[in-house]
Coordinates of C-alpha atoms and ligand atoms in Angstrom, one line a residue:
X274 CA 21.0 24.2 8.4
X275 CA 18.0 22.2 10.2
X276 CA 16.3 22.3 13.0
X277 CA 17.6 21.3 16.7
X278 CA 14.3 20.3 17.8
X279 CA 11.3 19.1 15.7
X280 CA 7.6 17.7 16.5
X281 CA 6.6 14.4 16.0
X282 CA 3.8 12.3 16.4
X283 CA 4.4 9.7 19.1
X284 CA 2.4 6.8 19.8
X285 CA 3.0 6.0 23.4
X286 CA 0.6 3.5 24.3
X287 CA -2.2 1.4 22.0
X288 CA -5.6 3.0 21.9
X289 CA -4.5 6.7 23.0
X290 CA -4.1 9.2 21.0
X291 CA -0.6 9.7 19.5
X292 CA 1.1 12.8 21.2
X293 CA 2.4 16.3 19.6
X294 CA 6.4 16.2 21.3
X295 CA 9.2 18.3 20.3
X296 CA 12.3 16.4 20.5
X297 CA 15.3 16.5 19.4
X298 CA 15.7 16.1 15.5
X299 CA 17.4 13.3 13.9
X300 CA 20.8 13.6 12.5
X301 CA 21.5 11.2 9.3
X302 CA 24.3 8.9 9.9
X303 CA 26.3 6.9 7.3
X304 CA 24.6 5.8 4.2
X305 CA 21.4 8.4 5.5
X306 CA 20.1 11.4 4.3
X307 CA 18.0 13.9 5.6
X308 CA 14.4 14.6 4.7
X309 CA 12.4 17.1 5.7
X310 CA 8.8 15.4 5.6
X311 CA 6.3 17.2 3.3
X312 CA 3.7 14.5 3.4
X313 CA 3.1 11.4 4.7
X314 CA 0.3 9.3 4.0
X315 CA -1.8 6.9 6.5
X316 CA -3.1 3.6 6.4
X317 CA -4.5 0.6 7.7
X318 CA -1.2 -0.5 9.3
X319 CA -1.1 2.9 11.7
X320 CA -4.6 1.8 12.7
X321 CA -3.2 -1.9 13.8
X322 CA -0.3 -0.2 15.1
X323 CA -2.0 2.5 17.3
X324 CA -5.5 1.8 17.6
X325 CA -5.8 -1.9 17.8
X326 CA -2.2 -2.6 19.1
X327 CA -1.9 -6.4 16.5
X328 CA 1.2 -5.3 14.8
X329 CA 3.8 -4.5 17.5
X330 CA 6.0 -1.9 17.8
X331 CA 9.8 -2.7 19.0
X332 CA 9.6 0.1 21.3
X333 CA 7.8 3.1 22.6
X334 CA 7.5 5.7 22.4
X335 CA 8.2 5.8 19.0
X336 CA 7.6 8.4 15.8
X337 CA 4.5 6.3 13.4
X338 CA 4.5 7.5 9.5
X339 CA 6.0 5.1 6.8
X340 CA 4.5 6.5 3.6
X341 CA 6.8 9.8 2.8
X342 CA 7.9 12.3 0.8
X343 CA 10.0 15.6 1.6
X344 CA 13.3 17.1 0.3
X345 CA 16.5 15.8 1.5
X346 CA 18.2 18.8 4.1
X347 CA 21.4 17.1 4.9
X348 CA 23.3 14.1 4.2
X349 CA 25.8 11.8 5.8
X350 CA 28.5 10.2 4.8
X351 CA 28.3 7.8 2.0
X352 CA 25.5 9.7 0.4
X353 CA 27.0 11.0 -2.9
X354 CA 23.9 10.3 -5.0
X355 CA 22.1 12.7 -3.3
X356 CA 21.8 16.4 -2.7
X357 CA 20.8 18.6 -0.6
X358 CA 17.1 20.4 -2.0
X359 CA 16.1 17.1 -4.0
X360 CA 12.9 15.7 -4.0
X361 CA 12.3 12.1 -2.6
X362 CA 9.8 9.5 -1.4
X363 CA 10.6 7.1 0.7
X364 CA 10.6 3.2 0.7
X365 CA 8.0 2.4 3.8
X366 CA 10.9 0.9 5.4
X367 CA 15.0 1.3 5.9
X368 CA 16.1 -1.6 3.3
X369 CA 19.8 -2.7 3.6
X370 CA 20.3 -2.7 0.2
X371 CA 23.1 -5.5 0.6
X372 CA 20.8 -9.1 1.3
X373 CA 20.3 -11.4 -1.5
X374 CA 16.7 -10.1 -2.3
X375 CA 17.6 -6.3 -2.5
X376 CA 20.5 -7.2 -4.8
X377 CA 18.2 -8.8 -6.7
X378 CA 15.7 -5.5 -7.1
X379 CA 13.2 -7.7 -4.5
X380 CA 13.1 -5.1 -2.0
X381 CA 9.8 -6.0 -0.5
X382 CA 11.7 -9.1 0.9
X383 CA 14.7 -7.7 2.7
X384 CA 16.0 -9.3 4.7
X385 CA 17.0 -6.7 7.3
X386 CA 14.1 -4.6 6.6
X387 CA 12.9 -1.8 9.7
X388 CA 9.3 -0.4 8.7
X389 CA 9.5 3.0 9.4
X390 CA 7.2 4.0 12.7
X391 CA 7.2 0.1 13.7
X392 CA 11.0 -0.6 14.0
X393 CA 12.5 2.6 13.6
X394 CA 11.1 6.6 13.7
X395 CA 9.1 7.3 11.3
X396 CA 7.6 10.2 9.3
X397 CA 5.0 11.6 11.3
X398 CA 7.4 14.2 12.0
X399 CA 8.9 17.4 10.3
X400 CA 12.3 15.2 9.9
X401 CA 13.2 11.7 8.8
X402 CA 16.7 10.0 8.5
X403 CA 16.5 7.5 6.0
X404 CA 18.9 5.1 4.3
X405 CA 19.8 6.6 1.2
X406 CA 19.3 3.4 -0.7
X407 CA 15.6 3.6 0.3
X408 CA 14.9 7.1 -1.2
X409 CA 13.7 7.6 -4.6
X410 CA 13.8 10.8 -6.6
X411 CA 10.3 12.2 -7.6
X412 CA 10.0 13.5 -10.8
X413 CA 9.1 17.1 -11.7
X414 CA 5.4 17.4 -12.2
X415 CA 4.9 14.6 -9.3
X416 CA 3.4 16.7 -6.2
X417 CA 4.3 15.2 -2.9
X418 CA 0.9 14.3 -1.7
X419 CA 0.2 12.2 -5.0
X420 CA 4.2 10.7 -3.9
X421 CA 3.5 9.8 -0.5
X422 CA 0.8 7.6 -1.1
X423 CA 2.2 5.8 -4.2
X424 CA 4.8 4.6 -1.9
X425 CA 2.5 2.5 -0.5
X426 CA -1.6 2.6 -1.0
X427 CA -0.6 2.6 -5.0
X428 CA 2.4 0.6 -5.2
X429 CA 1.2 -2.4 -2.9
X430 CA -1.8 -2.9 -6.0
X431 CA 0.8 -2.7 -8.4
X432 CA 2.7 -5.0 -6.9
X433 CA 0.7 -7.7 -6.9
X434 CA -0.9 -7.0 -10.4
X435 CA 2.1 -6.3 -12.3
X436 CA 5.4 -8.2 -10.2
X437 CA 3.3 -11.3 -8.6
X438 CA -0.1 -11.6 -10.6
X439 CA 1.8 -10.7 -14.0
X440 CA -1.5 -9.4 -15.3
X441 CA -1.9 -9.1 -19.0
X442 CA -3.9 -7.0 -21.2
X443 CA -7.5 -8.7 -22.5
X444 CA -7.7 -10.7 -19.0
X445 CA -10.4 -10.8 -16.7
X446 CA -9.6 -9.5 -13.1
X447 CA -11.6 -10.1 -9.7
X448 CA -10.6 -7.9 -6.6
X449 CA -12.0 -8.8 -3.4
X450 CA -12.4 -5.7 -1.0
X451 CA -12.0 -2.5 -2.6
X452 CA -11.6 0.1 0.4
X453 CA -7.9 2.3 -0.4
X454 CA -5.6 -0.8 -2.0
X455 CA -8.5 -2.4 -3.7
X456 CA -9.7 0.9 -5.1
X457 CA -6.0 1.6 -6.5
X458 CA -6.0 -2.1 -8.0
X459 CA -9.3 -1.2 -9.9
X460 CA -8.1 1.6 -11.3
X461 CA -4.3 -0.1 -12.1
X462 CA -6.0 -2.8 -13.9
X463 CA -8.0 -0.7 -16.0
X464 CA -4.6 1.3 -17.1
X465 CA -3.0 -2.2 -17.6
X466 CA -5.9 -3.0 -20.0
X467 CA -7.6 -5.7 -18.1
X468 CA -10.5 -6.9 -20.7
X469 CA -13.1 -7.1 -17.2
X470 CA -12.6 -6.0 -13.5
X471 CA -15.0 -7.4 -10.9
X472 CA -14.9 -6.2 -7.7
X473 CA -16.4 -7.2 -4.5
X474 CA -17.1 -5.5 -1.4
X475 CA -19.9 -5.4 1.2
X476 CA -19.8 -1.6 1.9
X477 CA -21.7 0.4 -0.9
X478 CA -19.8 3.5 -0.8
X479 CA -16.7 0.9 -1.6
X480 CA -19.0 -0.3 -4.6
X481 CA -19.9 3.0 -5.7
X482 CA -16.3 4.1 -5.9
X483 CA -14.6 1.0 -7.6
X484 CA -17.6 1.6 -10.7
X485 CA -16.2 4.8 -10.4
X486 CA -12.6 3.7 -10.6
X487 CA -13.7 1.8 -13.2
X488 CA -14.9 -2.0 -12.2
X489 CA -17.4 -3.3 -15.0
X490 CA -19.4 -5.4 -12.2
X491 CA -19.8 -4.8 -8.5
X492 CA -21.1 -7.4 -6.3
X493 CA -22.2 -7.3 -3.0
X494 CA -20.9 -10.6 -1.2
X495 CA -24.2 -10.6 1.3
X496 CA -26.3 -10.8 -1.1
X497 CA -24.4 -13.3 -3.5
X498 CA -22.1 -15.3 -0.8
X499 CA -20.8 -17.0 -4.0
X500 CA -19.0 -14.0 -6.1
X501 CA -18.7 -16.5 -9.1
X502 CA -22.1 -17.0 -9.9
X503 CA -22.6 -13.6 -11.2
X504 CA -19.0 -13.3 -13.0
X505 CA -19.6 -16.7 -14.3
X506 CA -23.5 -15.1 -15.4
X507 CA -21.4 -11.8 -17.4
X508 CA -18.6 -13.5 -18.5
X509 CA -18.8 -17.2 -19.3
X510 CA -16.3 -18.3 -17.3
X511 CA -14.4 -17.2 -13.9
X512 CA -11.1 -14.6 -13.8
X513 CA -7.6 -15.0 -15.0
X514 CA -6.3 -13.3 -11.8
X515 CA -7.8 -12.8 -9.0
X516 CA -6.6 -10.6 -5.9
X517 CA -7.4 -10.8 -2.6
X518 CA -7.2 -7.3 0.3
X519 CA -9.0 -8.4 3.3
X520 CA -6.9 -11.4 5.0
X521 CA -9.5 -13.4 6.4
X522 CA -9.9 -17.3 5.4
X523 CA -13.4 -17.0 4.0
X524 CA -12.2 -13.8 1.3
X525 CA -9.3 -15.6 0.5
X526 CA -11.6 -18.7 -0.6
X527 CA -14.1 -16.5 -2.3
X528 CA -11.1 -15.5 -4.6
X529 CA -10.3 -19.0 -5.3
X530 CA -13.7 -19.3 -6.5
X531 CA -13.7 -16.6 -8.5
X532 CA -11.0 -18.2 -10.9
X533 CA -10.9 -19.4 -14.3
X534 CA -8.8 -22.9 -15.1
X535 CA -5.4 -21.7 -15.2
X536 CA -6.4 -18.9 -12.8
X537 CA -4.1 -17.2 -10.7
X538 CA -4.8 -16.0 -7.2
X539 CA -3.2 -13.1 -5.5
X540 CA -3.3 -12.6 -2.0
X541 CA -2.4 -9.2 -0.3
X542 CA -4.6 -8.7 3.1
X543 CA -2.9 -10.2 6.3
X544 CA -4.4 -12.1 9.3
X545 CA -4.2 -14.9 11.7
X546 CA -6.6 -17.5 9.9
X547 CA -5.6 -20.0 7.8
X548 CA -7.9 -20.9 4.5
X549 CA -8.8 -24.4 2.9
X550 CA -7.4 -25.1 -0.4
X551 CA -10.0 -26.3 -2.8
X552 CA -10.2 -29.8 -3.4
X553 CA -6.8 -30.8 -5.2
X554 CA -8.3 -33.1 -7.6
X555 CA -9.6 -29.4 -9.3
X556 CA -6.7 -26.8 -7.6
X557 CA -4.0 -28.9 -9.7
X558 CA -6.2 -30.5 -12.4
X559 CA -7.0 -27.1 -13.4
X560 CA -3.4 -25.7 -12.7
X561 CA -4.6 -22.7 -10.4
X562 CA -1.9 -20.8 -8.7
X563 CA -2.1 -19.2 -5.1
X564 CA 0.7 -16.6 -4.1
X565 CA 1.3 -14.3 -1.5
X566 CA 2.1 -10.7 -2.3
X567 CA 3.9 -8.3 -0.1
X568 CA 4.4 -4.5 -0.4
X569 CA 6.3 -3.1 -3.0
X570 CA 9.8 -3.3 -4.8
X571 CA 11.3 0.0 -5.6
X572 CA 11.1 -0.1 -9.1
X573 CA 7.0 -0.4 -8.5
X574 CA 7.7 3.1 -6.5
X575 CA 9.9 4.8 -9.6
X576 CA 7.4 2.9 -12.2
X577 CA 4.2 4.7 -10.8
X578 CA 6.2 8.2 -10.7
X579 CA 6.6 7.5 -14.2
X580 CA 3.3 6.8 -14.9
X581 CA 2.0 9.5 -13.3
X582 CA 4.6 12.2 -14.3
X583 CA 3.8 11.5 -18.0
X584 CA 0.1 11.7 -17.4
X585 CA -1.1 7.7 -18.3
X586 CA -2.3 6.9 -14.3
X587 CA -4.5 9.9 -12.7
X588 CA -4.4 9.3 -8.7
X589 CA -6.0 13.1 -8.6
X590 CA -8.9 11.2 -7.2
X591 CA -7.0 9.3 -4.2
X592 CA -6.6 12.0 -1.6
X593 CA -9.4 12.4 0.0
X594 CA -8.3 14.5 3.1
X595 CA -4.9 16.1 4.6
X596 CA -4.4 17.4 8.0
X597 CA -1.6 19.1 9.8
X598 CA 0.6 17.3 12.2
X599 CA -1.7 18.4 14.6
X600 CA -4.7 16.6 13.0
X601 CA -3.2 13.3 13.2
X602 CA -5.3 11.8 15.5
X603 CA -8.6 13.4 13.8
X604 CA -7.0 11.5 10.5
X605 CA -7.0 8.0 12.3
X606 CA -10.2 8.5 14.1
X607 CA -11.7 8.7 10.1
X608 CA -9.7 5.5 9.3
X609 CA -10.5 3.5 12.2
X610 CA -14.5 4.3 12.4
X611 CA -14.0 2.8 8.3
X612 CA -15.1 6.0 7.2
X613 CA -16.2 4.7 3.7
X614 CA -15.8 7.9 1.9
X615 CA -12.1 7.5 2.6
X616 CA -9.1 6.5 -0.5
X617 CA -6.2 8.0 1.3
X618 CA -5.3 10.7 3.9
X619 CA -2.5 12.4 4.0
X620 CA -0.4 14.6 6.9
X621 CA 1.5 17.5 5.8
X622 CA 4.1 18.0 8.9
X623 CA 5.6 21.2 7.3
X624 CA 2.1 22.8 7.5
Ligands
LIG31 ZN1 0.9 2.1 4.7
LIG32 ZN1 18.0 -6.1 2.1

């Protein structure tokens, strides 16, 4: 038996708070389970969403919250896999399952994706339906706050290290902007046994925690506009793969400097601007690869459980705060002021 009525957090117009409403709980139709949110993580993506109104939203008001886990309550039809008490995370958005790419375990492409809390409700709320195909099991041992965010602030670095930058052990790996993704990548790479990890940043709290997470050299792009120099100074040579988390033209040709001949170059941060290639006579003479990586794929999501249920990737460091529903807008405030100290913050809507 659930709930009539639930609260959610609403965001009703850009740059307001989001609002506390009770309304009338979801009820799962075919193909959908129920979850009842435990925890749902935030990001950068609720602060374009809410705070600085780039991303749109197809209609308001509508619930935000696309990084969740909870225990299914109910299920429609359709929904056989399931039961009622298990534990699942969610895929950040409703995947149809059916399109070329999901068949092909390329979820991160679907073609008839909804992100939760930007086409559909989300899961800043104390109930989600969700297409069943979207929900993972979480393995015993997994908590849910350590869940939530490996749906998307892990599995987005994995994503690109592992499925797009095919990272292998002994290379040498550059990351450019290390605030909660970047971080995550650092530590990734260092389980993957990447050889060297340079990471870059201009905020040195974001330095300090990616030595922390393991980098082996931390530069500070204002005082060394050309991150090469000093990889090239400790290593010899430039990276094997190089990834990219800020979006704007001038990071995304920093990383292309940072690379080795036969580098590959990974980018993940989103914007308007458009970057120049290098100069083709040493992009292709050198055989340098530039690629685009988007989210996650849901073996990325089941992978990390894995990882973390059988104790080889420790995120215990990741959450830095949780809040009530109530303390959602406190939660965005820290994320939009680029409160350094921040990895990950994560609402707990059954609190
Ligand atoms: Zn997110
Ligand atoms: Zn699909």
């Amino acid at each position: 038996m659930t709930a009539k009525t639930m609260l959610a957090a609403r965001l009703r117009a850009v740059g307001e708070p989001l609002t506390i409403e009770a309304i009338a709980a979801p009820a799962p139709g075919p193909d959908e389970i129920l979850v009842a949110v435990a925890a749902c993580g935030l990001c950068g993506t609720d602060i374009h969403l809410a705070v600085e109104g780039d991303i749109p939203v197809a209609r308001k008001p509508i619930t935000l919250g696309h990084e969740a886990a909870g225990t299914v309550v109910a299920l429609g039809p359709g929904t056989g896999g399931f039961a009622v008490g298990q534990r699942v995370a969610l895929f950040p958005s409703a995947i149809c399952g059916k399109c070329r790419f999901c068949r092909a375990g390329r979820e991160s492409l679907c073609e008839a994706s909804q992100v939760y809390g930007m086409s559909r409700d989300g899961a800043l709320a104390q109930y989600v339906a969700a297409p069943a195909i979207g929900a993972i099991p979480i393995p015993d041992g997994v908590d849910f706050l350590t869940a939530a965010i490996i749906t998307d602030g892990v599995s987005t670095p994995f994503h690109a290290l592992r499925t797009r930058g095919r990272l292998q052990a002994g290379e040498a790996v550059a990351v450019v902007g290390c605030g909660g993704l970047g971080a995550h990548a650092i530590l990734l790479a260092r389980m993957m046994g990447a050889g060297f990890i340079a990471a870059i940043d201009m905020q040195p709290e974001a330095r300090a925690r990616a030595a922390e997470f393991g980098a082996d050299l931390v530069i500070d792009p204002v005082a060394e506009p050309d991150p090469v120099r000093p990889i090239r100074r400790r290593l010899g040579r430039g990276v094997d793969l190089a990834l990219e988390f800020v979006g704007l033209p001038q990071t995304v040709e920093a990383t292309l400097r940072c690379l080795d001949t036969g580098g590959r170059a990974v980018v993940v941060g989103v914007g308007p601007g458009r970057p120049v290639l290098p100069p083709l006579i040493s992009f292709v003479g050198r055989e340098q690869t530039l690629m685009g990586s988007f989210g996650m794929d849901k073996r990325d999501i089941s992978d990390l459980f894995d990882l973390v249920m059988r104790g080889r990737l420790d995120l215990s460091r990741s959450v830095s705060g949780t809040y009530p529903l109530a303390g959602v807008n406190e939660a965005l405030g820290r994320l939009a002021r680029r409160d350094t100290g921040v990895v990950r913050l994560v609402i707990e809507p059954g609190q």
